[in-house]
Amino acid sequence: MDHQAKGTRKGTGGGKGNDVKADLIAVVVAVTKGEPRVLTIGQASALPSGPFELDHRSLQSGLRAWVERQTSHPLGYIEQLYTFADRDRIGDELQRVISISYLGLTREDQTERSPTHGWHGWYDYFPWEDHRSGIPAIVPEILMPQLQAWAEDADDPDMHHDRWQRATIAFGLDERDWNEELVLQRYELLHEAALVAEAKHSGNTGSALSIPGRPMTADHRRILATGIGRLRTKIKYRPVVFELMPATFTLLQLQRTVEALAGRLVHKPNFRRLVEQQDLVEGTGETMSDTGGRPAKLFRFRQTVLAERTVAGTKLPLSRA
Amino acid sequence: MDHQAKGTRKGTGGGKGNDVKADLIAVVVAVTKGEPRVLTIGQASALPSGPFELDHRSLQSGLRAWVERQTSHPLGYIEQLYTFADRDRIGDELQRVISISYLGLTREDQTERSPTHGWHGWYDYFPWEDHRSGIPAIVPEILMPQLQAWAEDADDPDMHHDRWQRATIAFGLDERDWNEELVLQRYELLHEAALVAEAKHSGNTGSALSIPGRPMTADHRRILATGIGRLRTKIKYRPVVFELMPATFTLLQLQRTVEALAGRLVHKPNFRRLVEQQDLVEGTGETMSDTGGRPAKLFRFRQTVLAERTVAGTKLPLSRA
DNA sequence: CCAATTATTCTCTAACTGAGTATAATATGA
DNA sequence: TCATATTATACTCAGTTAGAGAATAATTGG
């Protein structure tokens, strides 16, 4: 009954039939005591989220409002991640839901502890992603056999080959090395192979017991994977670790934070060299008497770097072993 | 220009008034005869777009449907860019519009020419972005003086300094070199300084005549800037140029395409070295008698690379001069 | 055949990376 | 007190890569 919008909109326009709900959803990350953690609500199984409302000034401010309402935790740096509109996000209504996801970085507020929200180590959700102490046992012992079985379960040889190749690429098998950025690819592969709890459409082949990692509501774990992947990529070329560090810190603390995010260790002397060469930090003059050993100099980030944040090339060395 | 927006306010069926319209909008790029071009509709002043509808299977397929309906041009590779929900995207209705933008890569169909759509060189919209023949005159002669004036127009010294610093970073002044990826930052800077036609809120200081680049509807030019920036970043580490090339090509053609996108020239021998070292291409055995001179070998992309597209590190050398 | 033009291959140097070693400054405990 | 463990910090070195330029090859057009 209502078409022919004059000028403004072409095709099917003014009708309510195509209206959607827009959800804002946040992956909020902090690193506490060398562990990367994510802000959750409910039983640690959901990310903070809520509808985009008319009185939100922008998507960003709407997101901030929701996170602060649900967790009373203020947000610093945020950046858009991805917009989803999957079929399986529709409830029993006919209406669709669009999810606009964001990545946020903060420092964890150590004082307060609330029943409405919590911080959880992100490797609880992705145990195969932490390679700081070598390849986690779960990879060769559980994931690879299951993925191989899944590949062999394919209909034709081409599909078999394709599945297995994707697995080897994603998990860095034969000759290839582990690429810590492929967090999303790995999760989606496991999802496709029905090895994560969220994938329970068709016949679950009794492998339910070996399903790895803590699951989340709806597609929240996929969104978390997106956020982790983005952050792992980003720390390599933009100085965003800042947002996760206290005002002053030792170089080892900085290194441990990077390692926590990347899920792999870096070569200490090379790390220092790069950080100092790039003038990312400056000494405060003070030192810190840490856990036994020579006291470490304290550093802070240089203001200039923050100013040029949009541009600066902050190559952090992420080497093997 | 308004229609009798029925039920769009508080009582949309099933909704509480927070429903939104979701628009899909596409930056479709091709490179023809060494010029990067973008697919437009209308008077070359709008990008293909349309509402996300209930019968679209996904955001991607909805976008494909709209582009093909409006331009009868099929899309190959597409990737999500960004989701906007600005105030100024609202018409005079109360309802909001969310724009989900995508980047698409194709080859231009040389045969057909239609009145409903067209291809336009993207440097028409961003004349300051093409540095293939050195710094365009418009930068030192028009943009920098205007930006300086804008900086000096600031309220306090801090703001002055901040504005000018952003300008020097974005346009690669004193000591810094031009960073071709900062397309969006530059456009937003010019927008903020009211140097582009789209920024006509407050008093336009008579500089209307010198406003550079062809404007677009609403914020389409900003979305185009986002797409160009993303593409310029991406060609450096992922083999996406493929999508823009014919089945076989010479190495110089490949180089010219990269240069067209990046808006800067590269060193020919180094370019070849990198492309060949990485096994991106393989010779077809044939050669091409080009425009006078030694015939060039023809190449095609290797299948393996396409398979590993998600992972491969395709470093293209983008040097100065 | 000569000049112009483009393709292709090589060379050289500076910079950067990955990895390992050496030295310095503190705490701890025999 | 002094050796030892522990962490911080500095230095070295080989292999690789990046930027730039030179040299050679195969054409076309006079």
mmCIF file with all atom_site columns, N, CA, C and O in Angstrom, chain A residues 165-166 168-172 176-179 181-182 185, chain B residues 237-239 305-314:
data_model
loop_
_atom_site.group_PDB
_atom_site.id
_atom_site.type_symbol
_atom_site.label_atom_id
_atom_site.label_alt_id
_atom_site.label_comp_id
_atom_site.label_asym_id
_atom_site.label_entity_id
_atom_site.label_seq_id
_atom_site.pdbx_PDB_ins_code
_atom_site.Cartn_x
_atom_site.Cartn_y
_atom_site.Cartn_z
_atom_site.occupancy
_atom_site.B_iso_or_equiv
_atom_site.pdbx_formal_charge
_atom_site.auth_seq_id
_atom_site.auth_comp_id
_atom_site.auth_asym_id
_atom_site.auth_atom_id
_atom_site.pdbx_PDB_model_num
ATOM 1   N N  . GLN A 1 165 ? 42.913 -29.690 2.807  1.00 0.00 ? 165 GLN A N  1
ATOM 2   C CA . GLN A 1 165 ? 43.833 -28.589 2.545  1.00 0.00 ? 165 GLN A CA 1
ATOM 3   C C  . GLN A 1 165 ? 43.504 -27.382 3.428  1.00 0.00 ? 165 GLN A C  1
ATOM 4   O O  . GLN A 1 165 ? 44.387 -26.744 3.990  1.00 0.00 ? 165 GLN A O  1
ATOM 5   N N  . ARG A 1 166 ? 42.228 -27.094 3.540  1.00 0.00 ? 166 ARG A N  1
ATOM 6   C CA . ARG A 1 166 ? 41.860 -25.974 4.414  1.00 0.00 ? 166 ARG A CA 1
ATOM 7   C C  . ARG A 1 166 ? 42.312 -26.229 5.842  1.00 0.00 ? 166 ARG A C  1
ATOM 8   O O  . ARG A 1 166 ? 42.777 -25.329 6.542  1.00 0.00 ? 166 ARG A O  1
ATOM 9   N N  . THR A 1 168 ? 44.894 -28.063 6.818  1.00 0.00 ? 168 THR A N  1
ATOM 10  C CA . THR A 1 168 ? 46.345 -27.925 6.951  1.00 0.00 ? 168 THR A CA 1
ATOM 11  C C  . THR A 1 168 ? 46.759 -26.460 6.917  1.00 0.00 ? 168 THR A C  1
ATOM 12  O O  . THR A 1 168 ? 47.656 -26.053 7.644  1.00 0.00 ? 168 THR A O  1
ATOM 13  N N  . ILE A 1 169 ? 46.102 -25.683 6.088  1.00 0.00 ? 169 ILE A N  1
ATOM 14  C CA . ILE A 1 169 ? 46.432 -24.255 6.051  1.00 0.00 ? 169 ILE A CA 1
ATOM 15  C C  . ILE A 1 169 ? 46.065 -23.599 7.378  1.00 0.00 ? 169 ILE A C  1
ATOM 16  O O  . ILE A 1 169 ? 46.868 -22.912 7.995  1.00 0.00 ? 169 ILE A O  1
ATOM 17  N N  . ALA A 1 170 ? 44.860 -23.847 7.831  1.00 0.00 ? 170 ALA A N  1
ATOM 18  C CA . ALA A 1 170 ? 44.377 -23.170 9.029  1.00 0.00 ? 170 ALA A CA 1
ATOM 19  C C  . ALA A 1 170 ? 45.208 -23.540 10.258 1.00 0.00 ? 170 ALA A C  1
ATOM 20  O O  . ALA A 1 170 ? 45.496 -22.684 11.092 1.00 0.00 ? 170 ALA A O  1
ATOM 21  N N  . PHE A 1 171 ? 45.601 -24.798 10.357 1.00 0.00 ? 171 PHE A N  1
ATOM 22  C CA . PHE A 1 171 ? 46.307 -25.229 11.556 1.00 0.00 ? 171 PHE A CA 1
ATOM 23  C C  . PHE A 1 171 ? 47.810 -25.362 11.357 1.00 0.00 ? 171 PHE A C  1
ATOM 24  O O  . PHE A 1 171 ? 48.520 -25.854 12.232 1.00 0.00 ? 171 PHE A O  1
ATOM 25  N N  . GLY A 1 172 ? 48.296 -24.928 10.207 1.00 0.00 ? 172 GLY A N  1
ATOM 26  C CA . GLY A 1 172 ? 49.734 -24.886 9.992  1.00 0.00 ? 172 GLY A CA 1
ATOM 27  C C  . GLY A 1 172 ? 50.401 -26.247 9.999  1.00 0.00 ? 172 GLY A C  1
ATOM 28  O O  . GLY A 1 172 ? 51.429 -26.435 10.641 1.00 0.00 ? 172 GLY A O  1
ATOM 29  N N  . ARG A 1 176 ? 54.094 -25.852 6.600  1.00 0.00 ? 176 ARG A N  1
ATOM 30  C CA . ARG A 1 176 ? 53.598 -24.509 6.913  1.00 0.00 ? 176 ARG A CA 1
ATOM 31  C C  . ARG A 1 176 ? 53.801 -24.223 8.388  1.00 0.00 ? 176 ARG A C  1
ATOM 32  O O  . ARG A 1 176 ? 53.780 -25.133 9.203  1.00 0.00 ? 176 ARG A O  1
ATOM 33  N N  . ASP A 1 177 ? 53.900 -22.947 8.741  1.00 0.00 ? 177 ASP A N  1
ATOM 34  C CA . ASP A 1 177 ? 53.902 -22.698 10.168 1.00 0.00 ? 177 ASP A CA 1
ATOM 35  C C  . ASP A 1 177 ? 52.584 -22.070 10.607 1.00 0.00 ? 177 ASP A C  1
ATOM 36  O O  . ASP A 1 177 ? 51.813 -21.537 9.812  1.00 0.00 ? 177 ASP A O  1
ATOM 37  N N  . TRP A 1 178 ? 52.371 -22.205 11.855 1.00 0.00 ? 178 TRP A N  1
ATOM 38  C CA . TRP A 1 178 ? 51.174 -21.696 12.521 1.00 0.00 ? 178 TRP A CA 1
ATOM 39  C C  . TRP A 1 178 ? 51.020 -20.202 12.274 1.00 0.00 ? 178 TRP A C  1
ATOM 40  O O  . TRP A 1 178 ? 51.924 -19.414 12.530 1.00 0.00 ? 178 TRP A O  1
ATOM 41  N N  . ASN A 1 179 ? 49.869 -19.817 11.749 1.00 0.00 ? 179 ASN A N  1
ATOM 42  C CA . ASN A 1 179 ? 49.578 -18.407 11.558 1.00 0.00 ? 179 ASN A CA 1
ATOM 43  C C  . ASN A 1 179 ? 48.524 -17.983 12.573 1.00 0.00 ? 179 ASN A C  1
ATOM 44  O O  . ASN A 1 179 ? 47.350 -18.325 12.447 1.00 0.00 ? 179 ASN A O  1
ATOM 45  N N  . GLU A 1 181 ? 46.954 -15.450 13.090 1.00 0.00 ? 181 GLU A N  1
ATOM 46  C CA . GLU A 1 181 ? 45.874 -14.541 12.715 1.00 0.00 ? 181 GLU A CA 1
ATOM 47  C C  . GLU A 1 181 ? 44.611 -15.254 12.234 1.00 0.00 ? 181 GLU A C  1
ATOM 48  O O  . GLU A 1 181 ? 43.544 -14.657 12.169 1.00 0.00 ? 181 GLU A O  1
ATOM 49  N N  . LEU A 1 182 ? 44.745 -16.532 11.887 1.00 0.00 ? 182 LEU A N  1
ATOM 50  C CA . LEU A 1 182 ? 43.621 -17.221 11.251 1.00 0.00 ? 182 LEU A CA 1
ATOM 51  C C  . LEU A 1 182 ? 42.591 -17.738 12.249 1.00 0.00 ? 182 LEU A C  1
ATOM 52  O O  . LEU A 1 182 ? 42.017 -18.815 12.065 1.00 0.00 ? 182 LEU A O  1
ATOM 53  N N  . GLN A 1 185 ? 39.107 -18.287 10.633 1.00 0.00 ? 185 GLN A N  1
ATOM 54  C CA . GLN A 1 185 ? 39.118 -19.429 9.717  1.00 0.00 ? 185 GLN A CA 1
ATOM 55  C C  . GLN A 1 185 ? 39.088 -20.751 10.482 1.00 0.00 ? 185 GLN A C  1
ATOM 56  O O  . GLN A 1 185 ? 38.373 -21.682 10.108 1.00 0.00 ? 185 GLN A O  1
ATOM 57  N N  . TYR B 1 237 ? 49.087 -7.193  0.721  1.00 0.00 ? 237 TYR B N  1
ATOM 58  C CA . TYR B 1 237 ? 49.328 -8.428  1.451  1.00 0.00 ? 237 TYR B CA 1
ATOM 59  C C  . TYR B 1 237 ? 48.388 -9.569  1.072  1.00 0.00 ? 237 TYR B C  1
ATOM 60  O O  . TYR B 1 237 ? 48.441 -10.626 1.675  1.00 0.00 ? 237 TYR B O  1
ATOM 61  N N  . ARG B 1 238 ? 47.541 -9.313  0.091  1.00 0.00 ? 238 ARG B N  1
ATOM 62  C CA . ARG B 1 238 ? 46.683 -10.406 -0.329 1.00 0.00 ? 238 ARG B CA 1
ATOM 63  C C  . ARG B 1 238 ? 46.482 -10.319 -1.828 1.00 0.00 ? 238 ARG B C  1
ATOM 64  O O  . ARG B 1 238 ? 46.329 -9.223  -2.380 1.00 0.00 ? 238 ARG B O  1
ATOM 65  N N  . PRO B 1 239 ? 46.494 -11.466 -2.522 1.00 0.00 ? 239 PRO B N  1
ATOM 66  C CA . PRO B 1 239 ? 46.436 -11.455 -3.980 1.00 0.00 ? 239 PRO B CA 1
ATOM 67  C C  . PRO B 1 239 ? 45.048 -11.169 -4.521 1.00 0.00 ? 239 PRO B C  1
ATOM 68  O O  . PRO B 1 239 ? 44.398 -12.047 -5.072 1.00 0.00 ? 239 PRO B O  1
ATOM 69  N N  . VAL B 1 305 ? 47.551 -20.348 -5.725 1.00 0.00 ? 305 VAL B N  1
ATOM 70  C CA . VAL B 1 305 ? 47.454 -19.072 -5.039 1.00 0.00 ? 305 VAL B CA 1
ATOM 71  C C  . VAL B 1 305 ? 46.003 -18.741 -4.752 1.00 0.00 ? 305 VAL B C  1
ATOM 72  O O  . VAL B 1 305 ? 45.642 -18.287 -3.665 1.00 0.00 ? 305 VAL B O  1
ATOM 73  N N  . LEU B 1 306 ? 45.176 -18.994 -5.735 1.00 0.00 ? 306 LEU B N  1
ATOM 74  C CA . LEU B 1 306 ? 43.757 -18.703 -5.531 1.00 0.00 ? 306 LEU B CA 1
ATOM 75  C C  . LEU B 1 306 ? 43.220 -19.531 -4.374 1.00 0.00 ? 306 LEU B C  1
ATOM 76  O O  . LEU B 1 306 ? 42.440 -19.054 -3.555 1.00 0.00 ? 306 LEU B O  1
ATOM 77  N N  . ALA B 1 307 ? 43.674 -20.760 -4.284 1.00 0.00 ? 307 ALA B N  1
ATOM 78  C CA . ALA B 1 307 ? 43.205 -21.633 -3.211 1.00 0.00 ? 307 ALA B CA 1
ATOM 79  C C  . ALA B 1 307 ? 43.629 -21.101 -1.847 1.00 0.00 ? 307 ALA B C  1
ATOM 80  O O  . ALA B 1 307 ? 42.858 -21.133 -0.892 1.00 0.00 ? 307 ALA B O  1
ATOM 81  N N  . GLU B 1 308 ? 44.848 -20.591 -1.795 1.00 0.00 ? 308 GLU B N  1
ATOM 82  C CA . GLU B 1 308 ? 45.344 -20.137 -0.503 1.00 0.00 ? 308 GLU B CA 1
ATOM 83  C C  . GLU B 1 308 ? 45.109 -18.650 -0.306 1.00 0.00 ? 308 GLU B C  1
ATOM 84  O O  . GLU B 1 308 ? 45.736 -18.012 0.526  1.00 0.00 ? 308 GLU B O  1
ATOM 85  N N  . ARG B 1 309 ? 44.202 -18.125 -1.083 1.00 0.00 ? 309 ARG B N  1
ATOM 86  C CA . ARG B 1 309 ? 43.996 -16.678 -1.069 1.00 0.00 ? 309 ARG B CA 1
ATOM 87  C C  . ARG B 1 309 ? 43.859 -16.120 0.340  1.00 0.00 ? 309 ARG B C  1
ATOM 88  O O  . ARG B 1 309 ? 44.355 -15.063 0.664  1.00 0.00 ? 309 ARG B O  1
ATOM 89  N N  . THR B 1 310 ? 43.172 -16.866 1.174  1.00 0.00 ? 310 THR B N  1
ATOM 90  C CA . THR B 1 310 ? 42.934 -16.387 2.533  1.00 0.00 ? 310 THR B CA 1
ATOM 91  C C  . THR B 1 310 ? 44.214 -16.166 3.312  1.00 0.00 ? 310 THR B C  1
ATOM 92  O O  . THR B 1 310 ? 44.240 -15.397 4.246  1.00 0.00 ? 310 THR B O  1
ATOM 93  N N  . VAL B 1 311 ? 45.248 -16.853 2.933  1.00 0.00 ? 311 VAL B N  1
ATOM 94  C CA . VAL B 1 311 ? 46.438 -16.863 3.765  1.00 0.00 ? 311 VAL B CA 1
ATOM 95  C C  . VAL B 1 311 ? 47.606 -16.123 3.138  1.00 0.00 ? 311 VAL B C  1
ATOM 96  O O  . VAL B 1 311 ? 48.307 -15.371 3.798  1.00 0.00 ? 311 VAL B O  1
ATOM 97  N N  . ALA B 1 312 ? 47.791 -16.349 1.863  1.00 0.00 ? 312 ALA B N  1
ATOM 98  C CA . ALA B 1 312 ? 49.017 -15.948 1.193  1.00 0.00 ? 312 ALA B CA 1
ATOM 99  C C  . ALA B 1 312 ? 49.449 -14.528 1.518  1.00 0.00 ? 312 ALA B C  1
ATOM 100 O O  . ALA B 1 312 ? 48.654 -13.608 1.583  1.00 0.00 ? 312 ALA B O  1
ATOM 101 N N  . GLY B 1 313 ? 50.731 -14.395 1.718  1.00 0.00 ? 313 GLY B N  1
ATOM 102 C CA . GLY B 1 313 ? 51.295 -13.061 1.878  1.00 0.00 ? 313 GLY B CA 1
ATOM 103 C C  . GLY B 1 313 ? 51.804 -12.581 0.528  1.00 0.00 ? 313 GLY B C  1
ATOM 104 O O  . GLY B 1 313 ? 52.796 -13.061 0.027  1.00 0.00 ? 313 GLY B O  1
ATOM 105 N N  . THR B 1 314 ? 51.136 -11.650 -0.055 1.00 0.00 ? 314 THR B N  1
ATOM 106 C CA . THR B 1 314 ? 51.471 -11.193 -1.400 1.00 0.00 ? 314 THR B CA 1
ATOM 107 C C  . THR B 1 314 ? 52.046 -9.810  -1.329 1.00 0.00 ? 314 THR B C  1
ATOM 108 O O  . THR B 1 314 ? 51.383 -8.825  -1.624 1.00 0.00 ? 314 THR B O  1
#
